[in-house]
């Protein structure tokens, strides 16, 4: 006889989680399940439900035995016909809880109740760590479920290997070089107050990297996400694993994860790894993982689960792999067949891209570019380029510079603008494309690469957080590629380069450009090895030329490009940089 299924929705589901009797039964199911993760804990589910209601409606599917004992539980949520497992993409591992003898019966009853309510996208369960559970659901779905297998990278933690890795000369050198910059600490967060002050900086590191690599900014796009992590921190005090690396009191890296006991062994699941791009040369993320591994072994943790996803960095740390499972359940067989057709088309597209040597991320960028080409303004730009190709185009790039004495005279008595920020990832996240040639993801990707290369960015933001102005400063560059005129410029030793400035049209005329130039000069010549500061501009950019020249930069000469009918001719003034070796330390 099939046991009855109880479906609790909305407030009834949320209130039920606080019921001591249900909690006791829930805990019993967790204890008896060898594959249960902390993402199935009532604390996790309640934290997610509480944070995301009323946007998502909580749904608890329960089954009780003849003695009124809880035999099975599945926490779900729905929004406008879209169904997810509780936690959605924030639950690294998903599933349900059921006694083995009642699991098949429960899954059939649950799917009978759920299936008529599914939309065309169905229900995705990502990821199941048990092949047995995946097979049980696939069987219960009767030809309406599609199974995918994913490789999961793992770090098996061995105390002796960790000690040997920490003792390696290269790793010891990394720790020492970073420690010379300030007080270096790696601390496990034990209360929210310790973490709260560091979290905003860590979130900015995380969102900038995700925006650059994966085209998404999780915290910026989800204003509830930070509050959810606060609720989760409080809800799972025994399971949470949070470590923060700080340098001189400022956060430089962080790890967020949850622990589970799998088969009698402790496993820590990666949630987020966050690290400063400004310190990329010191590998703060790697150093944090090394110290975290040391701390986890001391707590009896056997494995650090890096989670599926295909991120290349994970393979650099993984020393083992296993398999996890993703299931997609559809309303009917037609939905499954349509999904298979979509997958075949996607696989075929990937093969075509691979055949022409085009990576998926490059293909996405190209598709975005093609969509922009369809915009009227883009067509106008293409028409101008075609006209230039036919009748010819001439460009002149003017180069300016200052030495230390000249910069000191310019900066004397000048107060630095207080709202100008240096190397602020949070400010870069406020970038909004204002021109047809701008692309947000490309901007973030370029910014991340520059910060990791040691360049500094100067930003001004509006009251709404939108980025109003930015400019870049590079130290010690011996060669500069001038793309505007297709030439490369060799710079003398001790050069600082000021480049790539942009001011939002709505913020122009308010002194942002001049303020960032002066701040850059101040910072450039604060370094004893800086001898020259260089800046360049196209000759027809009269507004920028005026600011550069009125600031006090000295014109050195020009580089020129003449193009017609696909051919190019490049010239430069013979005196350009001719006297760059003279003494400038007066």
Coordinates of C-alpha atoms in Angstrom, one line a residue:
X1 CA 0.0 0.0 0.0
X2 CA 1.3 3.4 -1.0
X3 CA 1.8 5.7 2.0
X4 CA 0.0 9.1 1.7
X5 CA 2.0 12.1 0.5
X6 CA 1.6 15.5 2.3
X7 CA 2.4 18.7 0.4
X8 CA 3.0 21.8 2.4
X9 CA 3.2 25.1 0.6
X10 CA 4.1 28.7 1.5
X11 CA 3.9 29.7 5.1
X12 CA 2.8 26.2 6.1
X13 CA 6.0 24.8 4.7
X14 CA 8.2 27.5 6.3
X15 CA 6.5 27.1 9.7
X16 CA 6.8 23.3 9.6
X17 CA 10.5 23.5 9.5
X18 CA 10.4 25.0 13.0
X19 CA 8.3 22.2 14.3
X20 CA 10.3 20.1 16.8
X21 CA 8.6 16.8 15.8
X22 CA 9.4 17.4 12.1
X23 CA 13.0 18.5 12.9
X24 CA 13.5 15.3 14.9
X25 CA 12.3 13.1 12.0
X26 CA 14.3 15.2 9.5
X27 CA 17.5 14.6 11.7
X28 CA 16.8 10.9 11.8
X29 CA 16.6 10.7 8.0
X30 CA 19.9 12.7 7.7
X31 CA 21.6 10.4 10.2
X32 CA 20.5 7.2 8.4
X33 CA 21.5 8.5 4.9
X34 CA 25.2 7.8 4.0
X35 CA 25.1 10.2 1.1
X36 CA 23.4 13.2 2.7
X37 CA 25.1 16.6 2.5
X38 CA 24.7 19.7 4.6
X39 CA 22.6 21.2 1.8
X40 CA 19.8 18.9 2.9
X41 CA 20.0 20.1 6.5
X42 CA 16.9 21.9 7.8
X43 CA 19.1 24.8 8.7
X44 CA 20.2 25.3 5.1
X45 CA 16.7 24.9 3.7
X46 CA 15.2 27.3 6.3
X47 CA 17.9 29.9 5.6
X48 CA 17.2 29.7 1.9
X49 CA 13.4 29.7 2.2
X50 CA 13.5 32.6 4.7
X51 CA 15.8 34.7 2.5
X52 CA 14.1 34.1 -0.8
X53 CA 10.4 34.3 0.2
X54 CA 8.1 35.6 -1.2
X55 CA 10.0 35.5 -4.5
X56 CA 10.1 31.7 -4.3
X57 CA 7.2 29.7 -2.7
X58 CA 8.5 27.0 -0.3
X59 CA 7.1 23.5 -1.0
X60 CA 7.7 20.5 1.3
X61 CA 6.7 17.0 0.2
X62 CA 6.5 14.7 3.2
X63 CA 5.6 11.1 3.7
X64 CA 4.9 9.4 7.1
X65 CA 4.8 5.8 8.1
X66 CA 2.1 3.9 9.8
X67 CA 3.5 5.0 13.2
X68 CA 3.4 8.6 12.0
X69 CA 7.2 8.6 11.7
X70 CA 8.7 10.7 8.9
X71 CA 9.9 8.3 6.2
X72 CA 10.7 10.7 3.4
X73 CA 11.1 14.5 2.7
X74 CA 11.8 16.6 -0.4
X75 CA 12.3 20.4 -0.1
X76 CA 11.3 22.2 -3.3
X77 CA 10.3 25.7 -4.4
X78 CA 8.4 27.2 -7.2
X79 CA 8.1 30.6 -8.9
X80 CA 5.6 31.3 -11.7
X81 CA 5.6 27.7 -12.7
X82 CA 9.4 27.3 -12.5
X83 CA 10.4 24.5 -10.1
X84 CA 13.7 24.0 -8.2
X85 CA 15.1 22.0 -5.4
X86 CA 15.4 24.2 -2.3
X87 CA 18.6 26.2 -2.5
X88 CA 18.5 26.3 -6.3
X89 CA 21.9 27.1 -7.7
X90 CA 23.2 27.9 -4.2
X91 CA 22.9 24.3 -3.1
X92 CA 26.0 22.7 -4.5
X93 CA 24.4 19.3 -4.0
X94 CA 20.7 18.5 -4.1
X95 CA 18.3 15.6 -3.5
X96 CA 15.8 14.3 -1.0
X97 CA 15.8 12.1 2.1
X98 CA 14.0 8.8 2.4
X99 CA 14.3 5.4 4.1
X100 CA 15.5 2.9 1.5
X101 CA 12.4 0.7 1.8
X102 CA 10.1 3.6 1.1
X103 CA 12.2 5.6 -1.4
X104 CA 10.7 4.1 -4.6
X105 CA 7.2 4.6 -3.4
X106 CA 7.9 8.1 -2.2
X107 CA 9.5 9.2 -5.5
X108 CA 6.6 7.9 -7.6
X109 CA 4.1 9.7 -5.3
X110 CA 6.1 12.9 -5.4
X111 CA 6.4 12.9 -9.2
X112 CA 2.7 12.1 -9.6
X113 CA 2.0 15.2 -7.6
X114 CA 4.7 17.4 -9.2
X115 CA 4.6 16.4 -12.9
X116 CA 1.4 18.2 -13.9
X117 CA 2.8 21.4 -12.5
X118 CA 6.1 21.3 -14.3
X119 CA 6.8 23.8 -17.1
X120 CA 8.7 23.0 -20.3
X121 CA 12.0 23.4 -18.6
X122 CA 11.1 20.6 -16.1
X123 CA 12.9 20.1 -12.8
X124 CA 16.7 20.0 -12.6
X125 CA 18.4 18.2 -9.7
X126 CA 22.1 19.2 -9.6
X127 CA 24.1 17.4 -8.2
X128 CA 23.4 13.9 -6.7
X129 CA 26.4 12.2 -5.1
X130 CA 24.8 8.8 -5.2
X131 CA 24.4 6.7 -8.3
X132 CA 21.7 4.7 -6.5
X133 CA 19.5 7.7 -5.9
X134 CA 20.0 8.9 -9.4
X135 CA 18.8 5.5 -10.7
X136 CA 15.9 5.5 -8.3
X137 CA 14.6 8.8 -9.6
X138 CA 15.2 7.9 -13.2
X139 CA 13.2 4.7 -12.7
X140 CA 10.3 6.6 -10.9
X141 CA 10.2 9.1 -13.8
X142 CA 9.3 6.4 -16.3
X143 CA 11.1 7.7 -19.4
X144 CA 10.8 11.4 -18.5
X145 CA 14.2 11.9 -16.9
X146 CA 17.5 12.6 -18.5
X147 CA 20.7 11.7 -16.7
X148 CA 24.0 13.5 -17.0
X149 CA 27.3 12.5 -15.5
X150 CA 29.8 15.1 -14.2
X151 CA 33.4 14.6 -13.1
X152 CA 34.1 16.1 -9.7
X153 CA 37.6 17.3 -8.8
X154 CA 38.7 16.5 -5.2
X155 CA 41.6 17.3 -2.9
X156 CA 42.3 14.2 -0.8
X157 CA 43.9 15.7 2.3
X158 CA 47.1 14.0 3.7
X159 CA 48.9 15.7 6.6
X160 CA 52.3 14.6 5.5
X161 CA 51.8 15.8 1.9
X162 CA 50.5 19.1 3.2
X163 CA 53.5 19.6 5.4
X164 CA 55.8 18.8 2.5
X165 CA 54.0 21.2 0.2
X166 CA 54.3 24.0 2.8
X167 CA 58.0 23.3 3.3
X168 CA 58.8 23.6 -0.4
X169 CA 61.1 26.5 -1.2
X170 CA 58.8 28.1 -3.7
X171 CA 55.8 28.1 -1.5
X172 CA 57.8 29.3 1.5
X173 CA 59.1 32.1 -0.7
X174 CA 55.5 33.1 -1.7
X175 CA 54.4 33.3 1.9
X176 CA 57.5 35.3 2.9
X177 CA 57.2 37.8 0.0
X178 CA 53.6 38.5 0.9
X179 CA 54.3 38.7 4.6
X180 CA 56.9 41.4 3.9
X181 CA 54.1 43.6 2.7
X182 CA 52.3 43.6 6.1
X183 CA 50.9 41.4 8.8
X184 CA 49.7 38.2 7.0
X185 CA 47.0 36.2 8.7
X186 CA 44.8 33.2 7.8
X187 CA 41.8 33.0 10.2
X188 CA 38.8 30.7 10.4
X189 CA 35.8 32.9 11.0
X190 CA 33.9 31.9 14.2
X191 CA 31.3 34.7 14.3
X192 CA 29.6 37.0 11.8
X193 CA 31.1 40.1 13.2
X194 CA 34.6 38.9 12.3
X195 CA 33.5 38.2 8.8
X196 CA 31.1 41.1 8.1
X197 CA 33.7 43.7 7.8
X198 CA 35.7 41.7 5.3
X199 CA 32.9 40.3 3.2
X200 CA 32.2 43.3 1.0
X201 CA 35.8 43.4 -0.3
X202 CA 35.7 39.6 -0.9
X203 CA 32.4 39.8 -2.7
X204 CA 33.8 42.5 -5.0
X205 CA 36.8 40.2 -5.8
X206 CA 34.4 37.3 -6.5
X207 CA 31.9 39.3 -8.6
X208 CA 34.6 40.9 -10.8
X209 CA 36.2 37.5 -11.5
X210 CA 32.9 35.9 -12.2
X211 CA 31.9 38.8 -14.4
X212 CA 35.1 38.5 -16.4
X213 CA 35.1 34.7 -16.8
X214 CA 31.5 33.6 -16.6
X215 CA 29.5 36.7 -17.7
X216 CA 27.7 37.0 -14.4
X217 CA 28.1 38.9 -11.1
X218 CA 26.3 36.7 -8.5
X219 CA 26.1 39.1 -5.7
X220 CA 25.4 42.2 -7.8
X221 CA 22.6 40.4 -9.7
X222 CA 21.1 38.9 -6.5
X223 CA 20.7 41.6 -3.8
X224 CA 19.5 38.9 -1.4
X225 CA 22.5 36.7 -1.7
X226 CA 24.6 38.4 1.0
X227 CA 21.7 38.2 3.5
X228 CA 21.3 34.5 2.7
X229 CA 24.9 33.8 3.5
X230 CA 24.5 35.7 6.8
X231 CA 21.5 33.5 7.6
X232 CA 23.4 30.4 6.5
X233 CA 26.4 31.3 8.7
X234 CA 24.1 31.5 11.7
X235 CA 22.0 28.4 10.8
X236 CA 24.9 25.9 10.4
X237 CA 27.5 26.8 13.0
X238 CA 29.0 23.2 13.0
X239 CA 29.0 22.8 9.3
X240 CA 30.2 26.2 8.0
X241 CA 33.9 26.5 7.0
X242 CA 34.9 30.1 6.4
X243 CA 38.6 31.3 6.2
X244 CA 39.8 34.8 5.5
X245 CA 43.3 35.8 4.6
X246 CA 44.2 39.3 5.5
X247 CA 47.3 41.5 4.9
X248 CA 47.8 44.5 7.1
X249 CA 44.3 44.1 8.4
X250 CA 42.7 44.2 4.9
X251 CA 41.1 41.0 3.4
X252 CA 42.9 39.6 0.4
X253 CA 41.3 36.1 0.0
X254 CA 38.5 34.1 1.4
X255 CA 37.0 30.6 1.3
X256 CA 33.3 29.8 2.0
X257 CA 32.2 26.2 2.3
X258 CA 30.1 23.7 4.2
X259 CA 31.1 20.3 5.6
X260 CA 29.3 17.0 5.4
X261 CA 29.9 13.5 6.8
X262 CA 30.0 11.1 3.9
X263 CA 30.5 7.4 4.6
X264 CA 31.8 8.3 8.0
X265 CA 34.4 10.7 6.7
X266 CA 34.3 14.5 6.9
X267 CA 34.2 16.3 3.5
X268 CA 34.2 20.1 3.0
X269 CA 32.4 21.4 -0.1
X270 CA 33.7 24.5 -1.9
X271 CA 31.1 27.2 -2.1
X272 CA 33.2 30.2 -3.1
X273 CA 36.9 31.0 -3.4
X274 CA 37.6 34.7 -3.5
X275 CA 40.9 36.5 -3.9
X276 CA 42.4 39.9 -4.7
X277 CA 43.4 40.4 -8.4
X278 CA 45.8 43.1 -7.2
X279 CA 48.0 40.6 -5.5
X280 CA 47.9 38.0 -8.2
X281 CA 51.7 37.7 -8.4
X282 CA 51.6 36.4 -4.8
X283 CA 48.9 33.8 -5.5
X284 CA 46.8 34.6 -2.4
X285 CA 44.1 32.1 -3.4
X286 CA 46.6 29.3 -3.6
X287 CA 48.2 30.2 -0.3
X288 CA 44.8 30.3 1.4
X289 CA 43.9 26.8 0.1
X290 CA 47.2 25.5 1.5
X291 CA 46.6 27.0 5.0
X292 CA 42.9 25.9 4.8
X293 CA 44.0 22.3 4.0
X294 CA 46.3 22.4 7.0
X295 CA 43.5 23.6 9.3
X296 CA 41.0 21.0 7.9
X297 CA 43.4 18.1 8.5
X298 CA 43.7 19.2 12.1
X299 CA 39.9 19.0 12.3
X300 CA 39.8 15.5 10.9
X301 CA 38.6 16.5 7.4
X302 CA 39.4 13.8 4.8
X303 CA 38.5 15.6 1.5
X304 CA 38.2 19.1 0.1
X305 CA 35.5 18.8 -2.6
X306 CA 36.2 21.4 -5.3
X307 CA 32.8 20.8 -6.9
X308 CA 32.0 20.1 -10.5
X309 CA 32.0 22.9 -13.1
X310 CA 35.1 22.6 -15.3
X311 CA 37.0 25.6 -13.9
X312 CA 40.6 25.1 -15.0
X313 CA 42.1 26.2 -11.7
X314 CA 40.4 23.3 -9.9
X315 CA 42.4 20.8 -11.9
X316 CA 45.6 22.4 -10.7
X317 CA 44.7 21.5 -7.1
X318 CA 42.8 18.2 -7.6
X319 CA 44.6 15.0 -6.8
X320 CA 41.6 12.8 -7.3
X321 CA 38.2 12.6 -9.0
X322 CA 34.9 10.9 -8.8
X323 CA 31.5 11.2 -10.5
X324 CA 28.3 13.0 -9.6
X325 CA 24.9 13.1 -11.3
X326 CA 22.5 15.6 -12.7
X327 CA 18.9 14.7 -13.5
X328 CA 16.4 16.6 -15.5
X329 CA 12.8 15.5 -15.1
X330 CA 10.2 16.6 -17.7
X331 CA 6.5 16.7 -17.7
X332 CA 6.2 14.1 -20.5
X333 CA 8.3 12.1 -22.9
X334 CA 7.9 14.9 -25.5
X335 CA 9.7 17.3 -23.2
X336 CA 12.5 14.8 -22.8
X337 CA 12.8 14.3 -26.6
X338 CA 12.9 18.0 -27.1
X339 CA 15.7 18.3 -24.5
X340 CA 17.6 15.6 -26.4
X341 CA 17.3 17.5 -29.6
X342 CA 18.6 20.6 -28.0
X343 CA 21.5 18.7 -26.6
X344 CA 22.3 17.2 -30.0
X345 CA 22.2 20.7 -31.6
X346 CA 24.5 22.0 -28.9
X347 CA 26.9 19.1 -29.2
X348 CA 27.0 19.6 -33.0
X349 CA 27.6 23.4 -32.6
X350 CA 30.5 22.6 -30.2
X351 CA 32.0 20.2 -32.7
X352 CA 31.8 22.8 -35.4
X353 CA 33.4 25.4 -33.2
X354 CA 36.1 23.0 -32.2
X355 CA 36.7 22.2 -35.9
X356 CA 37.5 25.9 -36.6
X357 CA 39.4 26.3 -33.4
X358 CA 36.9 28.6 -31.7
X359 CA 36.5 28.2 -27.9
X360 CA 32.9 28.4 -26.5
X361 CA 33.7 31.6 -24.6
X362 CA 35.1 33.2 -27.8
X363 CA 32.0 32.1 -29.6
X364 CA 29.7 33.8 -27.0
X365 CA 31.7 37.0 -27.3
X366 CA 31.5 36.8 -31.1
X367 CA 27.7 36.3 -30.9
X368 CA 27.4 39.3 -28.7
X369 CA 29.5 41.3 -31.1
X370 CA 27.3 40.3 -34.0
X371 CA 24.1 41.3 -32.2
X372 CA 25.6 44.7 -31.6
X373 CA 26.5 45.0 -35.2
X374 CA 22.8 44.8 -36.0
X375 CA 22.2 48.1 -34.1
X376 CA 21.8 51.2 -36.3
X377 CA 24.7 53.0 -34.6
X378 CA 26.9 50.1 -35.4
X379 CA 25.9 50.2 -39.1
X380 CA 26.8 53.9 -39.1
X381 CA 30.2 53.1 -37.7
X382 CA 30.7 50.4 -40.3
X383 CA 29.8 52.8 -43.0
X384 CA 32.3 55.3 -41.7
X385 CA 35.0 52.6 -41.7
X386 CA 34.2 51.6 -45.3
X387 CA 34.4 55.3 -46.3
X388 CA 37.8 55.6 -44.6
X389 CA 39.0 52.4 -46.4
X390 CA 38.0 53.9 -49.8
X391 CA 39.2 57.5 -49.4
X392 CA 41.9 56.9 -46.8
X393 CA 42.4 57.8 -43.2
X394 CA 45.1 59.6 -41.3
X395 CA 45.7 59.4 -37.6
X396 CA 48.2 61.2 -35.4
X397 CA 49.0 60.1 -31.9
X398 CA 50.7 62.7 -29.7
X399 CA 53.0 61.7 -26.9
X400 CA 53.6 63.7 -23.8
X401 CA 55.7 63.3 -20.7
X402 CA 56.9 64.7 -17.4
X403 CA 59.9 64.1 -15.2
X404 CA 60.1 64.1 -11.4
X405 CA 60.9 67.8 -11.0
X406 CA 58.2 68.9 -13.4
X407 CA 55.6 66.7 -11.6
X408 CA 56.6 68.1 -8.2
X409 CA 56.0 71.6 -9.5
X410 CA 52.6 70.7 -10.8
X411 CA 51.5 68.9 -7.6
X412 CA 52.7 71.6 -5.2
X413 CA 49.8 72.8 -3.2
X414 CA 47.3 70.6 -5.0
X415 CA 44.8 68.6 -2.8
X416 CA 43.9 65.1 -3.9
X417 CA 40.3 64.5 -4.7
X418 CA 38.9 62.5 -1.8
X419 CA 36.3 60.5 -3.8
X420 CA 38.9 59.2 -6.2
X421 CA 39.5 55.5 -5.5
X422 CA 42.4 53.4 -6.5
X423 CA 42.1 49.7 -7.3
X424 CA 38.5 49.3 -6.2
X425 CA 36.9 46.2 -7.8
X426 CA 33.5 47.3 -6.4
X427 CA 33.7 50.5 -8.5
X428 CA 34.6 48.6 -11.6
X429 CA 31.4 46.5 -11.1
X430 CA 29.4 49.7 -11.6
X431 CA 30.5 50.0 -15.2
X432 CA 27.5 50.7 -17.5
X433 CA 28.2 50.7 -21.3
X434 CA 27.3 54.2 -22.6
X435 CA 28.8 53.8 -26.1
X436 CA 28.0 51.4 -28.9
X437 CA 31.6 50.1 -28.8
X438 CA 31.6 49.3 -25.1
X439 CA 30.8 45.8 -23.7
X440 CA 30.5 45.1 -20.0
X441 CA 31.9 41.6 -19.9
X442 CA 34.8 42.6 -22.1
X443 CA 35.5 45.6 -19.8
X444 CA 35.5 43.4 -16.7
X445 CA 37.7 40.8 -18.4
X446 CA 40.3 43.5 -19.5
X447 CA 40.2 45.1 -16.0
X448 CA 40.8 41.8 -14.3
X449 CA 43.8 41.1 -16.5
X450 CA 45.3 44.5 -16.0
X451 CA 44.9 44.3 -12.2
X452 CA 46.5 40.9 -12.2
X453 CA 49.4 42.4 -14.2
X454 CA 50.0 45.0 -11.5
X455 CA 48.4 48.0 -13.2
X456 CA 46.4 50.5 -11.1
X457 CA 42.9 51.8 -11.9
X458 CA 41.6 55.2 -10.7
X459 CA 37.8 55.5 -10.5
X460 CA 35.1 57.9 -9.6
X461 CA 31.5 56.6 -9.0
X462 CA 28.2 58.4 -8.8
X463 CA 25.8 58.3 -5.9
X464 CA 24.0 55.4 -7.6
X465 CA 27.2 53.3 -7.7
X466 CA 27.5 53.7 -11.5
X467 CA 31.1 54.1 -12.7
X468 CA 31.5 57.7 -14.0
X469 CA 35.3 57.8 -14.7
X470 CA 38.3 55.5 -14.9
X471 CA 41.9 55.7 -16.0
X472 CA 44.9 53.3 -15.8
X473 CA 48.5 53.6 -14.5
X474 CA 51.2 51.1 -15.4
X475 CA 54.7 51.0 -13.8
X476 CA 57.9 49.8 -15.4
X477 CA 56.5 49.1 -18.9
X478 CA 59.3 49.0 -21.4
X479 CA 57.1 48.7 -24.4
X480 CA 53.7 50.2 -25.2
X481 CA 51.5 49.1 -28.0
X482 CA 49.8 52.1 -29.6
X483 CA 46.8 50.5 -31.2
X484 CA 45.4 53.7 -32.5
X485 CA 48.2 54.0 -35.0
X486 CA 49.4 50.4 -35.2
X487 CA 52.8 51.0 -33.7
X488 CA 54.9 49.8 -30.8
X489 CA 56.8 52.3 -28.6
X490 CA 59.9 51.4 -26.6
X491 CA 60.0 53.3 -23.3
X492 CA 63.0 54.0 -21.2
X493 CA 63.7 52.4 -17.9
X494 CA 61.7 53.9 -15.0
X495 CA 58.7 54.9 -17.0
X496 CA 55.1 55.2 -15.7
X497 CA 52.4 55.1 -18.3
X498 CA 49.0 56.8 -17.9
X499 CA 46.5 55.4 -20.3
X500 CA 42.9 54.4 -21.3
X501 CA 40.8 57.2 -19.7
X502 CA 37.1 57.4 -20.0
X503 CA 34.4 59.7 -18.5
X504 CA 30.7 59.0 -18.7
X505 CA 29.2 61.7 -21.0
X506 CA 26.9 62.7 -18.1
X507 CA 29.9 63.4 -15.8
X508 CA 32.1 65.3 -18.2
X509 CA 33.2 68.9 -17.4
X510 CA 33.5 68.2 -13.7
X511 CA 37.3 67.8 -13.5
X512 CA 37.4 64.0 -13.2
X513 CA 40.1 63.6 -15.8
X514 CA 42.4 66.3 -14.4
X515 CA 41.9 64.9 -10.9
X516 CA 42.9 61.4 -11.8
X517 CA 46.0 62.6 -13.8
X518 CA 47.3 64.5 -10.7
X519 CA 46.6 61.5 -8.4
X520 CA 48.5 59.2 -10.8
X521 CA 51.4 61.6 -11.0
X522 CA 51.5 61.7 -7.2
X523 CA 51.5 57.9 -6.9
X524 CA 53.9 57.3 -9.8
X525 CA 56.6 59.6 -8.5
X526 CA 56.1 58.4 -4.9
X527 CA 58.1 55.3 -6.2
X528 CA 61.8 56.1 -6.2
X529 CA 62.4 54.2 -9.4
X530 CA 60.0 56.3 -11.5
X531 CA 61.9 58.7 -13.8
X532 CA 59.3 59.6 -16.4
X533 CA 55.5 59.7 -16.7
X534 CA 54.1 59.2 -20.2
X535 CA 50.7 59.9 -21.7
X536 CA 49.4 60.0 -25.2
X537 CA 46.3 61.1 -27.1
X538 CA 45.0 61.2 -30.6
X539 CA 45.6 64.7 -32.1
X540 CA 41.9 65.2 -32.9
X541 CA 40.8 64.6 -29.3
X542 CA 41.0 68.3 -28.5
X543 CA 39.3 68.1 -25.1
X544 CA 41.8 65.5 -23.8
X545 CA 44.7 67.4 -25.3
X546 CA 43.6 70.5 -23.5
X547 CA 43.5 68.8 -20.1
X548 CA 46.9 67.0 -20.7
X549 CA 48.6 70.2 -21.9
X550 CA 47.1 72.5 -19.2
X551 CA 48.1 70.0 -16.5
X552 CA 51.7 70.6 -17.5
X553 CA 52.7 67.6 -19.7
X554 CA 55.3 68.3 -22.3
X555 CA 54.7 67.4 -25.9
X556 CA 57.5 65.0 -27.2
X557 CA 56.4 64.2 -30.8
X558 CA 53.9 62.2 -32.7
X559 CA 53.4 58.7 -34.3
X560 CA 51.3 58.6 -37.5
X561 CA 49.4 56.1 -39.4
X562 CA 48.0 56.6 -43.0
X563 CA 45.7 53.9 -44.4
X564 CA 44.0 53.5 -47.7
X565 CA 42.6 50.5 -49.6
X566 CA 43.8 48.1 -47.0
X567 CA 47.4 49.3 -47.0
X568 CA 49.1 51.1 -44.1
X569 CA 52.1 53.5 -43.8
X570 CA 53.6 54.3 -40.4
X571 CA 55.9 57.2 -39.5
X572 CA 57.1 58.8 -36.3
X573 CA 59.0 61.9 -35.3
X574 CA 62.8 61.3 -35.3
X575 CA 63.2 63.1 -32.0
X576 CA 60.6 61.0 -30.2
X577 CA 62.2 59.7 -26.9
X578 CA 65.7 60.8 -28.2
X579 CA 66.7 62.4 -24.9
X580 CA 65.0 59.9 -22.6
X581 CA 68.3 58.8 -21.1
X582 CA 69.2 62.2 -19.7
X583 CA 69.3 62.8 -15.9
X584 CA 65.8 63.7 -14.6
X585 CA 66.2 63.4 -10.8
X586 CA 66.7 67.1 -10.1

